[in-house]
Amino acid sequence: MVIDGISLKGSYHSQNQDSFMCSELKEGFIIALSDGLGSLTDSKSGSQRICESIVKLAIALEDELMTISCEDFVTKAHQMWRKYLLLHNIRYCYATMLFVVKYHDRVFGARLGDGFLSVQLSDEIVLLKDDKEGLFANETFCLTEVLDLKEVNFIERSGVDVHGAILCSDGITINDMSDDILKQFTDEFLKGYSCMPQAEIASDINSWLSDWPGSDDKTIAYCIGL
């Protein structure tokens, strides 16, 4: 199993405002990714801290990961995120949130804001993506002082085999971002890298991600080879 990621700074930012963090669990993995809102001066702190909050929470609650609800997990992560930012002005730290937790035969995850995540199961690929329904193209939901769970999209499956997962920030736009295109990308990505060592995977992804069109920060985090 390879759990890793690549993050590259875009051309119009002085600092990469994307963050990701991942870790193995005793019976699975946790991956988190976040994009700090580009117009805010401390958005990097916001994106880093939510990734840390999600991963540390999953490790701390490992014995509860089979039973905790997705909503409770997100609520606890938001509370931890706010504590991490007590010495910051949180209004300058707004950020998106993507994560996937796999534990034993259960997988759950959430998306708030831009970007997409995909999880490959034995019989399907499950997606969470931002369709911008009801929003202007440059608008997005994000983590703020108050958590509104109605703005969060969730996935949860139990009694399943998980073969891999991908999380991408919105700097990685794949054709028309349709479900079929993203599922094809997920399948080809996970199959194509399934037999490669971690260092070679990272090097190859870095080569094509560096040439990816667009000027935004670009981040992809993944678990391959379950």
PDB file of C-alpha atoms in Angstrom:
ATOM      1  CA  MET A   1       0.000   0.000   0.000  1.00  0.00           C
ATOM      2  CA  VAL A   2       1.281   3.457  -0.960  1.00  0.00           C
ATOM      3  CA  ILE A   3      -0.184   6.526   0.748  1.00  0.00           C
ATOM      4  CA  ASP A   4       1.309   9.800  -0.444  1.00  0.00           C
ATOM      5  CA  GLY A   5       0.677  13.031  -2.304  1.00  0.00           C
ATOM      6  CA  ILE A   6       2.145  15.804  -4.417  1.00  0.00           C
ATOM      7  CA  SER A   7       1.449  19.530  -4.051  1.00  0.00           C
ATOM      8  CA  LEU A   8       2.750  22.209  -6.427  1.00  0.00           C
ATOM      9  CA  LYS A   9       2.470  25.969  -6.059  1.00  0.00           C
ATOM     10  CA  GLY A  10       0.556  27.805  -8.748  1.00  0.00           C
ATOM     11  CA  SER A  11       1.995  30.675 -10.728  1.00  0.00           C
ATOM     12  CA  TYR A  12      -0.150  33.434  -9.224  1.00  0.00           C
ATOM     13  CA  HIS A  13       0.403  32.610  -5.533  1.00  0.00           C
ATOM     14  CA  SER A  14       3.459  33.594  -3.516  1.00  0.00           C
ATOM     15  CA  GLN A  15       2.721  30.616  -1.246  1.00  0.00           C
ATOM     16  CA  ASN A  16       1.124  27.246  -1.934  1.00  0.00           C
ATOM     17  CA  GLN A  17      -2.201  27.500  -0.127  1.00  0.00           C
ATOM     18  CA  ASP A  18      -3.055  23.815  -0.607  1.00  0.00           C
ATOM     19  CA  SER A  19      -2.242  21.275   2.100  1.00  0.00           C
ATOM     20  CA  PHE A  20      -2.534  17.519   2.473  1.00  0.00           C
ATOM     21  CA  MET A  21      -1.719  14.961   5.145  1.00  0.00           C
ATOM     22  CA  CYS A  22      -2.038  11.187   5.230  1.00  0.00           C
ATOM     23  CA  SER A  23      -1.300   8.270   7.526  1.00  0.00           C
ATOM     24  CA  GLU A  24      -1.712   4.534   7.774  1.00  0.00           C
ATOM     25  CA  LEU A  25      -4.044   3.196  10.441  1.00  0.00           C
ATOM     26  CA  LYS A  26      -3.878  -0.258  12.009  1.00  0.00           C
ATOM     27  CA  GLU A  27      -6.537  -1.489   9.601  1.00  0.00           C
ATOM     28  CA  GLY A  28      -6.658   1.183   6.939  1.00  0.00           C
ATOM     29  CA  PHE A  29      -5.662   4.757   6.163  1.00  0.00           C
ATOM     30  CA  ILE A  30      -6.640   8.415   6.477  1.00  0.00           C
ATOM     31  CA  ILE A  31      -6.072  11.086   3.808  1.00  0.00           C
ATOM     32  CA  ALA A  32      -6.989  14.763   4.139  1.00  0.00           C
ATOM     33  CA  LEU A  33      -6.650  17.624   1.641  1.00  0.00           C
ATOM     34  CA  SER A  34      -7.554  21.298   1.876  1.00  0.00           C
ATOM     35  CA  ASP A  35      -7.305  24.449  -0.205  1.00  0.00           C
ATOM     36  CA  GLY A  36      -7.045  27.748   1.639  1.00  0.00           C
ATOM     37  CA  LEU A  37      -9.225  30.470   0.181  1.00  0.00           C
ATOM     38  CA  GLY A  38      -6.924  32.434  -2.080  1.00  0.00           C
ATOM     39  CA  SER A  39      -8.167  35.884  -1.150  1.00  0.00           C
ATOM     40  CA  LEU A  40      -7.392  35.420   2.564  1.00  0.00           C
ATOM     41  CA  THR A  41      -4.022  36.303   4.084  1.00  0.00           C
ATOM     42  CA  ASP A  42      -3.726  33.314   6.457  1.00  0.00           C
ATOM     43  CA  SER A  43      -5.436  30.653   4.390  1.00  0.00           C
ATOM     44  CA  LYS A  44      -2.367  28.396   4.464  1.00  0.00           C
ATOM     45  CA  SER A  45      -2.748  28.086   8.238  1.00  0.00           C
ATOM     46  CA  GLY A  46      -6.386  27.147   7.743  1.00  0.00           C
ATOM     47  CA  SER A  47      -5.656  24.430   5.193  1.00  0.00           C
ATOM     48  CA  GLN A  48      -2.749  22.980   7.181  1.00  0.00           C
ATOM     49  CA  ARG A  49      -4.671  22.888  10.429  1.00  0.00           C
ATOM     50  CA  ILE A  50      -7.742  21.126   9.080  1.00  0.00           C
ATOM     51  CA  CYS A  51      -5.562  18.410   7.539  1.00  0.00           C
ATOM     52  CA  GLU A  52      -3.748  17.973  10.855  1.00  0.00           C
ATOM     53  CA  SER A  53      -7.038  17.943  12.746  1.00  0.00           C
ATOM     54  CA  ILE A  54      -8.566  15.233  10.559  1.00  0.00           C
ATOM     55  CA  VAL A  55      -5.530  12.938  10.636  1.00  0.00           C
ATOM     56  CA  LYS A  56      -4.883  13.345  14.357  1.00  0.00           C
ATOM     57  CA  LEU A  57      -8.555  12.793  15.107  1.00  0.00           C
ATOM     58  CA  ALA A  58      -8.663   9.579  13.075  1.00  0.00           C
ATOM     59  CA  ILE A  59      -5.594   8.253  14.902  1.00  0.00           C
ATOM     60  CA  ALA A  60      -6.989   9.256  18.308  1.00  0.00           C
ATOM     61  CA  LEU A  61     -10.411   7.718  17.599  1.00  0.00           C
ATOM     62  CA  GLU A  62      -9.122   4.625  15.820  1.00  0.00           C
ATOM     63  CA  ASP A  63     -11.085   2.223  18.036  1.00  0.00           C
ATOM     64  CA  GLU A  64     -14.278   4.184  17.245  1.00  0.00           C
ATOM     65  CA  LEU A  65     -13.872   4.438  13.472  1.00  0.00           C
ATOM     66  CA  MET A  66     -16.233   1.523  12.845  1.00  0.00           C
ATOM     67  CA  THR A  67     -19.086   3.255  14.649  1.00  0.00           C
ATOM     68  CA  ILE A  68     -18.655   7.037  14.636  1.00  0.00           C
ATOM     69  CA  SER A  69     -20.982   8.836  12.246  1.00  0.00           C
ATOM     70  CA  CYS A  70     -19.551  10.932   9.430  1.00  0.00           C
ATOM     71  CA  GLU A  71     -21.309  13.983  10.848  1.00  0.00           C
ATOM     72  CA  ASP A  72     -19.823  13.493  14.321  1.00  0.00           C
ATOM     73  CA  PHE A  73     -16.348  13.014  12.876  1.00  0.00           C
ATOM     74  CA  VAL A  74     -16.590  16.257  10.891  1.00  0.00           C
ATOM     75  CA  THR A  75     -17.975  18.109  13.896  1.00  0.00           C
ATOM     76  CA  LYS A  76     -15.064  16.960  16.077  1.00  0.00           C
ATOM     77  CA  ALA A  77     -12.544  17.855  13.346  1.00  0.00           C
ATOM     78  CA  HIS A  78     -14.025  21.345  13.056  1.00  0.00           C
ATOM     79  CA  GLN A  79     -13.805  21.809  16.826  1.00  0.00           C
ATOM     80  CA  MET A  80     -10.149  20.758  16.796  1.00  0.00           C
ATOM     81  CA  TRP A  81      -9.458  23.050  13.831  1.00  0.00           C
ATOM     82  CA  ARG A  82     -10.887  26.018  15.716  1.00  0.00           C
ATOM     83  CA  LYS A  83      -8.723  25.240  18.762  1.00  0.00           C
ATOM     84  CA  TYR A  84      -5.608  25.085  16.584  1.00  0.00           C
ATOM     85  CA  LEU A  85      -6.451  28.553  15.249  1.00  0.00           C
ATOM     86  CA  LEU A  86      -7.078  30.289  18.574  1.00  0.00           C
ATOM     87  CA  LEU A  87      -4.015  32.495  18.075  1.00  0.00           C
ATOM     88  CA  HIS A  88      -5.072  33.380  14.514  1.00  0.00           C
ATOM     89  CA  ASN A  89      -7.871  35.522  13.145  1.00  0.00           C
ATOM     90  CA  ILE A  90     -10.032  32.687  11.860  1.00  0.00           C
ATOM     91  CA  ARG A  91     -11.698  34.988   9.331  1.00  0.00           C
ATOM     92  CA  TYR A  92      -8.425  34.919   7.391  1.00  0.00           C
ATOM     93  CA  CYS A  93      -8.087  31.120   7.654  1.00  0.00           C
ATOM     94  CA  TYR A  94     -11.123  29.816   5.763  1.00  0.00           C
ATOM     95  CA  ALA A  95     -10.409  26.626   3.817  1.00  0.00           C
ATOM     96  CA  THR A  96     -12.039  23.764   1.973  1.00  0.00           C
ATOM     97  CA  MET A  97     -12.060  20.191   3.278  1.00  0.00           C
ATOM     98  CA  LEU A  98     -11.714  16.772   1.666  1.00  0.00           C
ATOM     99  CA  PHE A  99     -10.979  13.532   3.485  1.00  0.00           C
ATOM    100  CA  VAL A 100     -11.336   9.762   3.268  1.00  0.00           C
ATOM    101  CA  VAL A 101     -11.059   7.284   6.152  1.00  0.00           C
ATOM    102  CA  LYS A 102     -10.807   3.547   5.513  1.00  0.00           C
ATOM    103  CA  TYR A 103     -10.964   1.255   8.541  1.00  0.00           C
ATOM    104  CA  HIS A 104     -11.481  -2.510   8.318  1.00  0.00           C
ATOM    105  CA  ASP A 105     -14.370  -2.901   5.841  1.00  0.00           C
ATOM    106  CA  ARG A 106     -15.793   0.570   6.351  1.00  0.00           C
ATOM    107  CA  VAL A 107     -14.963   3.700   4.353  1.00  0.00           C
ATOM    108  CA  PHE A 108     -16.324   7.186   4.915  1.00  0.00           C
ATOM    109  CA  GLY A 109     -15.414  10.673   3.824  1.00  0.00           C
ATOM    110  CA  ALA A 110     -16.594  14.204   3.262  1.00  0.00           C
ATOM    111  CA  ARG A 111     -16.221  17.193   0.976  1.00  0.00           C
ATOM    112  CA  LEU A 112     -16.799  20.852   1.756  1.00  0.00           C
ATOM    113  CA  GLY A 113     -15.909  23.219  -1.062  1.00  0.00           C
ATOM    114  CA  ASP A 114     -13.914  22.769  -4.241  1.00  0.00           C
ATOM    115  CA  GLY A 115     -12.021  19.697  -5.366  1.00  0.00           C
ATOM    116  CA  PHE A 116     -13.059  16.076  -5.706  1.00  0.00           C
ATOM    117  CA  LEU A 117     -12.425  12.724  -4.103  1.00  0.00           C
ATOM    118  CA  SER A 118     -12.946   9.241  -5.488  1.00  0.00           C
ATOM    119  CA  VAL A 119     -12.838   5.833  -3.822  1.00  0.00           C
ATOM    120  CA  GLN A 120     -12.501   2.617  -5.795  1.00  0.00           C
ATOM    121  CA  LEU A 121     -14.464  -0.295  -4.383  1.00  0.00           C
ATOM    122  CA  SER A 122     -14.745  -3.808  -5.804  1.00  0.00           C
ATOM    123  CA  ASP A 123     -17.884  -3.035  -7.804  1.00  0.00           C
ATOM    124  CA  GLU A 124     -17.990   0.757  -8.144  1.00  0.00           C
ATOM    125  CA  ILE A 125     -16.108   4.036  -7.944  1.00  0.00           C
ATOM    126  CA  VAL A 126     -17.706   6.491  -5.511  1.00  0.00           C
ATOM    127  CA  LEU A 127     -17.281  10.221  -6.165  1.00  0.00           C
ATOM    128  CA  LEU A 128     -17.715  13.448  -4.257  1.00  0.00           C
ATOM    129  CA  LYS A 129     -17.284  16.563  -6.375  1.00  0.00           C
ATOM    130  CA  ASP A 130     -18.386  20.192  -6.482  1.00  0.00           C
ATOM    131  CA  ASP A 131     -21.036  20.756  -9.143  1.00  0.00           C
ATOM    132  CA  LYS A 132     -21.346  24.497  -8.330  1.00  0.00           C
ATOM    133  CA  GLU A 133     -25.121  24.100  -8.348  1.00  0.00           C
ATOM    134  CA  GLY A 134     -26.671  27.377  -7.216  1.00  0.00           C
ATOM    135  CA  LEU A 135     -23.263  29.092  -6.996  1.00  0.00           C
ATOM    136  CA  PHE A 136     -21.224  31.351  -9.241  1.00  0.00           C
ATOM    137  CA  ALA A 137     -18.112  29.703 -10.706  1.00  0.00           C
ATOM    138  CA  ASN A 138     -15.762  31.439  -8.268  1.00  0.00           C
ATOM    139  CA  GLU A 139     -17.887  30.737  -5.168  1.00  0.00           C
ATOM    140  CA  THR A 140     -17.375  27.799  -2.849  1.00  0.00           C
ATOM    141  CA  PHE A 141     -18.433  26.542   0.541  1.00  0.00           C
ATOM    142  CA  CYS A 142     -15.683  26.361   3.148  1.00  0.00           C
ATOM    143  CA  LEU A 143     -14.826  25.931   6.820  1.00  0.00           C
ATOM    144  CA  THR A 144     -15.638  29.034   8.841  1.00  0.00           C
ATOM    145  CA  GLU A 145     -16.293  29.847  12.504  1.00  0.00           C
ATOM    146  CA  VAL A 146     -19.619  28.016  12.348  1.00  0.00           C
ATOM    147  CA  LEU A 147     -19.999  24.553  10.804  1.00  0.00           C
ATOM    148  CA  ASP A 148     -23.130  23.989   8.731  1.00  0.00           C
ATOM    149  CA  LEU A 149     -23.397  20.250   8.092  1.00  0.00           C
ATOM    150  CA  LYS A 150     -25.968  20.887   5.362  1.00  0.00           C
ATOM    151  CA  GLU A 151     -23.141  22.286   3.227  1.00  0.00           C
ATOM    152  CA  VAL A 152     -21.043  19.120   3.620  1.00  0.00           C
ATOM    153  CA  ASN A 153     -21.312  16.153   1.249  1.00  0.00           C
ATOM    154  CA  PHE A 154     -20.681  12.710   2.744  1.00  0.00           C
ATOM    155  CA  ILE A 155     -19.954   9.187   1.572  1.00  0.00           C
ATOM    156  CA  GLU A 156     -20.150   6.057   3.714  1.00  0.00           C
ATOM    157  CA  ARG A 157     -19.983   2.373   2.855  1.00  0.00           C
ATOM    158  CA  SER A 158     -19.688  -0.647   5.136  1.00  0.00           C
ATOM    159  CA  GLY A 159     -18.897  -4.271   4.344  1.00  0.00           C
ATOM    160  CA  VAL A 160     -16.804  -3.296   1.304  1.00  0.00           C
ATOM    161  CA  ASP A 161     -13.343  -3.873  -0.120  1.00  0.00           C
ATOM    162  CA  VAL A 162     -11.494  -0.610  -0.837  1.00  0.00           C
ATOM    163  CA  HIS A 163      -8.866  -0.740  -3.592  1.00  0.00           C
ATOM    164  CA  GLY A 164      -7.688   2.852  -3.517  1.00  0.00           C
ATOM    165  CA  ALA A 165      -8.620   6.503  -3.244  1.00  0.00           C
ATOM    166  CA  ILE A 166      -7.714   9.856  -4.825  1.00  0.00           C
ATOM    167  CA  LEU A 167      -8.232  13.409  -3.542  1.00  0.00           C
ATOM    168  CA  CYS A 168      -7.578  16.439  -5.764  1.00  0.00           C
ATOM    169  CA  SER A 169      -7.715  20.175  -5.219  1.00  0.00           C
ATOM    170  CA  ASP A 170      -9.559  22.277  -7.789  1.00  0.00           C
ATOM    171  CA  GLY A 171      -6.299  23.193  -9.498  1.00  0.00           C
ATOM    172  CA  ILE A 172      -6.509  19.768 -11.166  1.00  0.00           C
ATOM    173  CA  THR A 173      -9.289  20.075 -13.737  1.00  0.00           C
ATOM    174  CA  ILE A 174      -9.849  16.919 -15.784  1.00  0.00           C
ATOM    175  CA  ASN A 175     -11.661  17.614 -19.047  1.00  0.00           C
ATOM    176  CA  ASP A 176     -15.316  18.404 -18.283  1.00  0.00           C
ATOM    177  CA  MET A 177     -15.114  16.948 -14.739  1.00  0.00           C
ATOM    178  CA  SER A 178     -18.077  14.671 -15.493  1.00  0.00           C
ATOM    179  CA  ASP A 179     -18.635  11.565 -13.385  1.00  0.00           C
ATOM    180  CA  ASP A 180     -17.554   9.294 -16.247  1.00  0.00           C
ATOM    181  CA  ILE A 181     -14.328  11.239 -16.816  1.00  0.00           C
ATOM    182  CA  LEU A 182     -13.397  11.265 -13.112  1.00  0.00           C
ATOM    183  CA  LYS A 183     -14.165   7.563 -12.720  1.00  0.00           C
ATOM    184  CA  GLN A 184     -12.014   6.790 -15.763  1.00  0.00           C
ATOM    185  CA  PHE A 185      -9.180   8.927 -14.348  1.00  0.00           C
ATOM    186  CA  THR A 186      -9.459   7.135 -10.992  1.00  0.00           C
ATOM    187  CA  ASP A 187      -9.414   3.679 -12.547  1.00  0.00           C
ATOM    188  CA  GLU A 188      -6.452   4.427 -14.843  1.00  0.00           C
ATOM    189  CA  PHE A 189      -4.492   6.203 -12.091  1.00  0.00           C
ATOM    190  CA  LEU A 190      -4.861   3.409  -9.533  1.00  0.00           C
ATOM    191  CA  LYS A 191      -4.226   0.609 -12.036  1.00  0.00           C
ATOM    192  CA  GLY A 192      -1.323   2.403 -13.693  1.00  0.00           C
ATOM    193  CA  TYR A 193       0.575   2.949 -10.438  1.00  0.00           C
ATOM    194  CA  SER A 194      -0.421  -0.268  -8.655  1.00  0.00           C
ATOM    195  CA  CYS A 195       2.900  -2.046  -9.245  1.00  0.00           C
ATOM    196  CA  MET A 196       5.309   0.887  -8.943  1.00  0.00           C
ATOM    197  CA  PRO A 197       7.458   1.811  -5.910  1.00  0.00           C
ATOM    198  CA  GLN A 198       6.476   4.906  -3.961  1.00  0.00           C
ATOM    199  CA  ALA A 199       9.414   7.042  -5.114  1.00  0.00           C
ATOM    200  CA  GLU A 200       8.764   6.259  -8.781  1.00  0.00           C
ATOM    201  CA  ILE A 201       5.075   7.048  -8.405  1.00  0.00           C
ATOM    202  CA  ALA A 202       5.851  10.430  -6.843  1.00  0.00           C
ATOM    203  CA  SER A 203       8.436  11.257  -9.502  1.00  0.00           C
ATOM    204  CA  ASP A 204       6.113  10.366 -12.358  1.00  0.00           C
ATOM    205  CA  ILE A 205       3.159  12.307 -10.933  1.00  0.00           C
ATOM    206  CA  ASN A 206       5.382  15.324 -10.332  1.00  0.00           C
ATOM    207  CA  SER A 207       6.479  15.266 -13.984  1.00  0.00           C
ATOM    208  CA  TRP A 208       3.000  15.446 -15.473  1.00  0.00           C
ATOM    209  CA  LEU A 209       1.489  17.583 -12.727  1.00  0.00           C
ATOM    210  CA  SER A 210       4.166  20.222 -13.356  1.00  0.00           C
ATOM    211  CA  ASP A 211       2.895  20.516 -16.926  1.00  0.00           C
ATOM    212  CA  TRP A 212      -0.793  20.464 -16.008  1.00  0.00           C
ATOM    213  CA  PRO A 213      -2.667  23.457 -17.457  1.00  0.00           C
ATOM    214  CA  GLY A 214      -3.792  26.232 -15.161  1.00  0.00           C
ATOM    215  CA  SER A 215      -2.177  28.714 -12.800  1.00  0.00           C
ATOM    216  CA  ASP A 216      -3.708  27.549  -9.500  1.00  0.00           C
ATOM    217  CA  ASP A 217      -2.011  25.426  -6.823  1.00  0.00           C
ATOM    218  CA  LYS A 218      -2.285  21.741  -7.707  1.00  0.00           C
ATOM    219  CA  THR A 219      -2.485  18.939  -5.135  1.00  0.00           C
ATOM    220  CA  ILE A 220      -3.247  15.252  -5.414  1.00  0.00           C
ATOM    221  CA  ALA A 221      -3.184  12.789  -2.524  1.00  0.00           C
ATOM    222  CA  TYR A 222      -3.774   9.079  -2.904  1.00  0.00           C
ATOM    223  CA  CYS A 223      -3.793   5.551  -1.563  1.00  0.00           C
ATOM    224  CA  ILE A 224      -2.777   2.851  -4.037  1.00  0.00           C
ATOM    225  CA  GLY A 225      -2.516  -0.902  -3.842  1.00  0.00           C
ATOM    226  CA  LEU A 226      -4.935  -2.097  -1.190  1.00  0.00           C
TER     227      LEU A 226
END
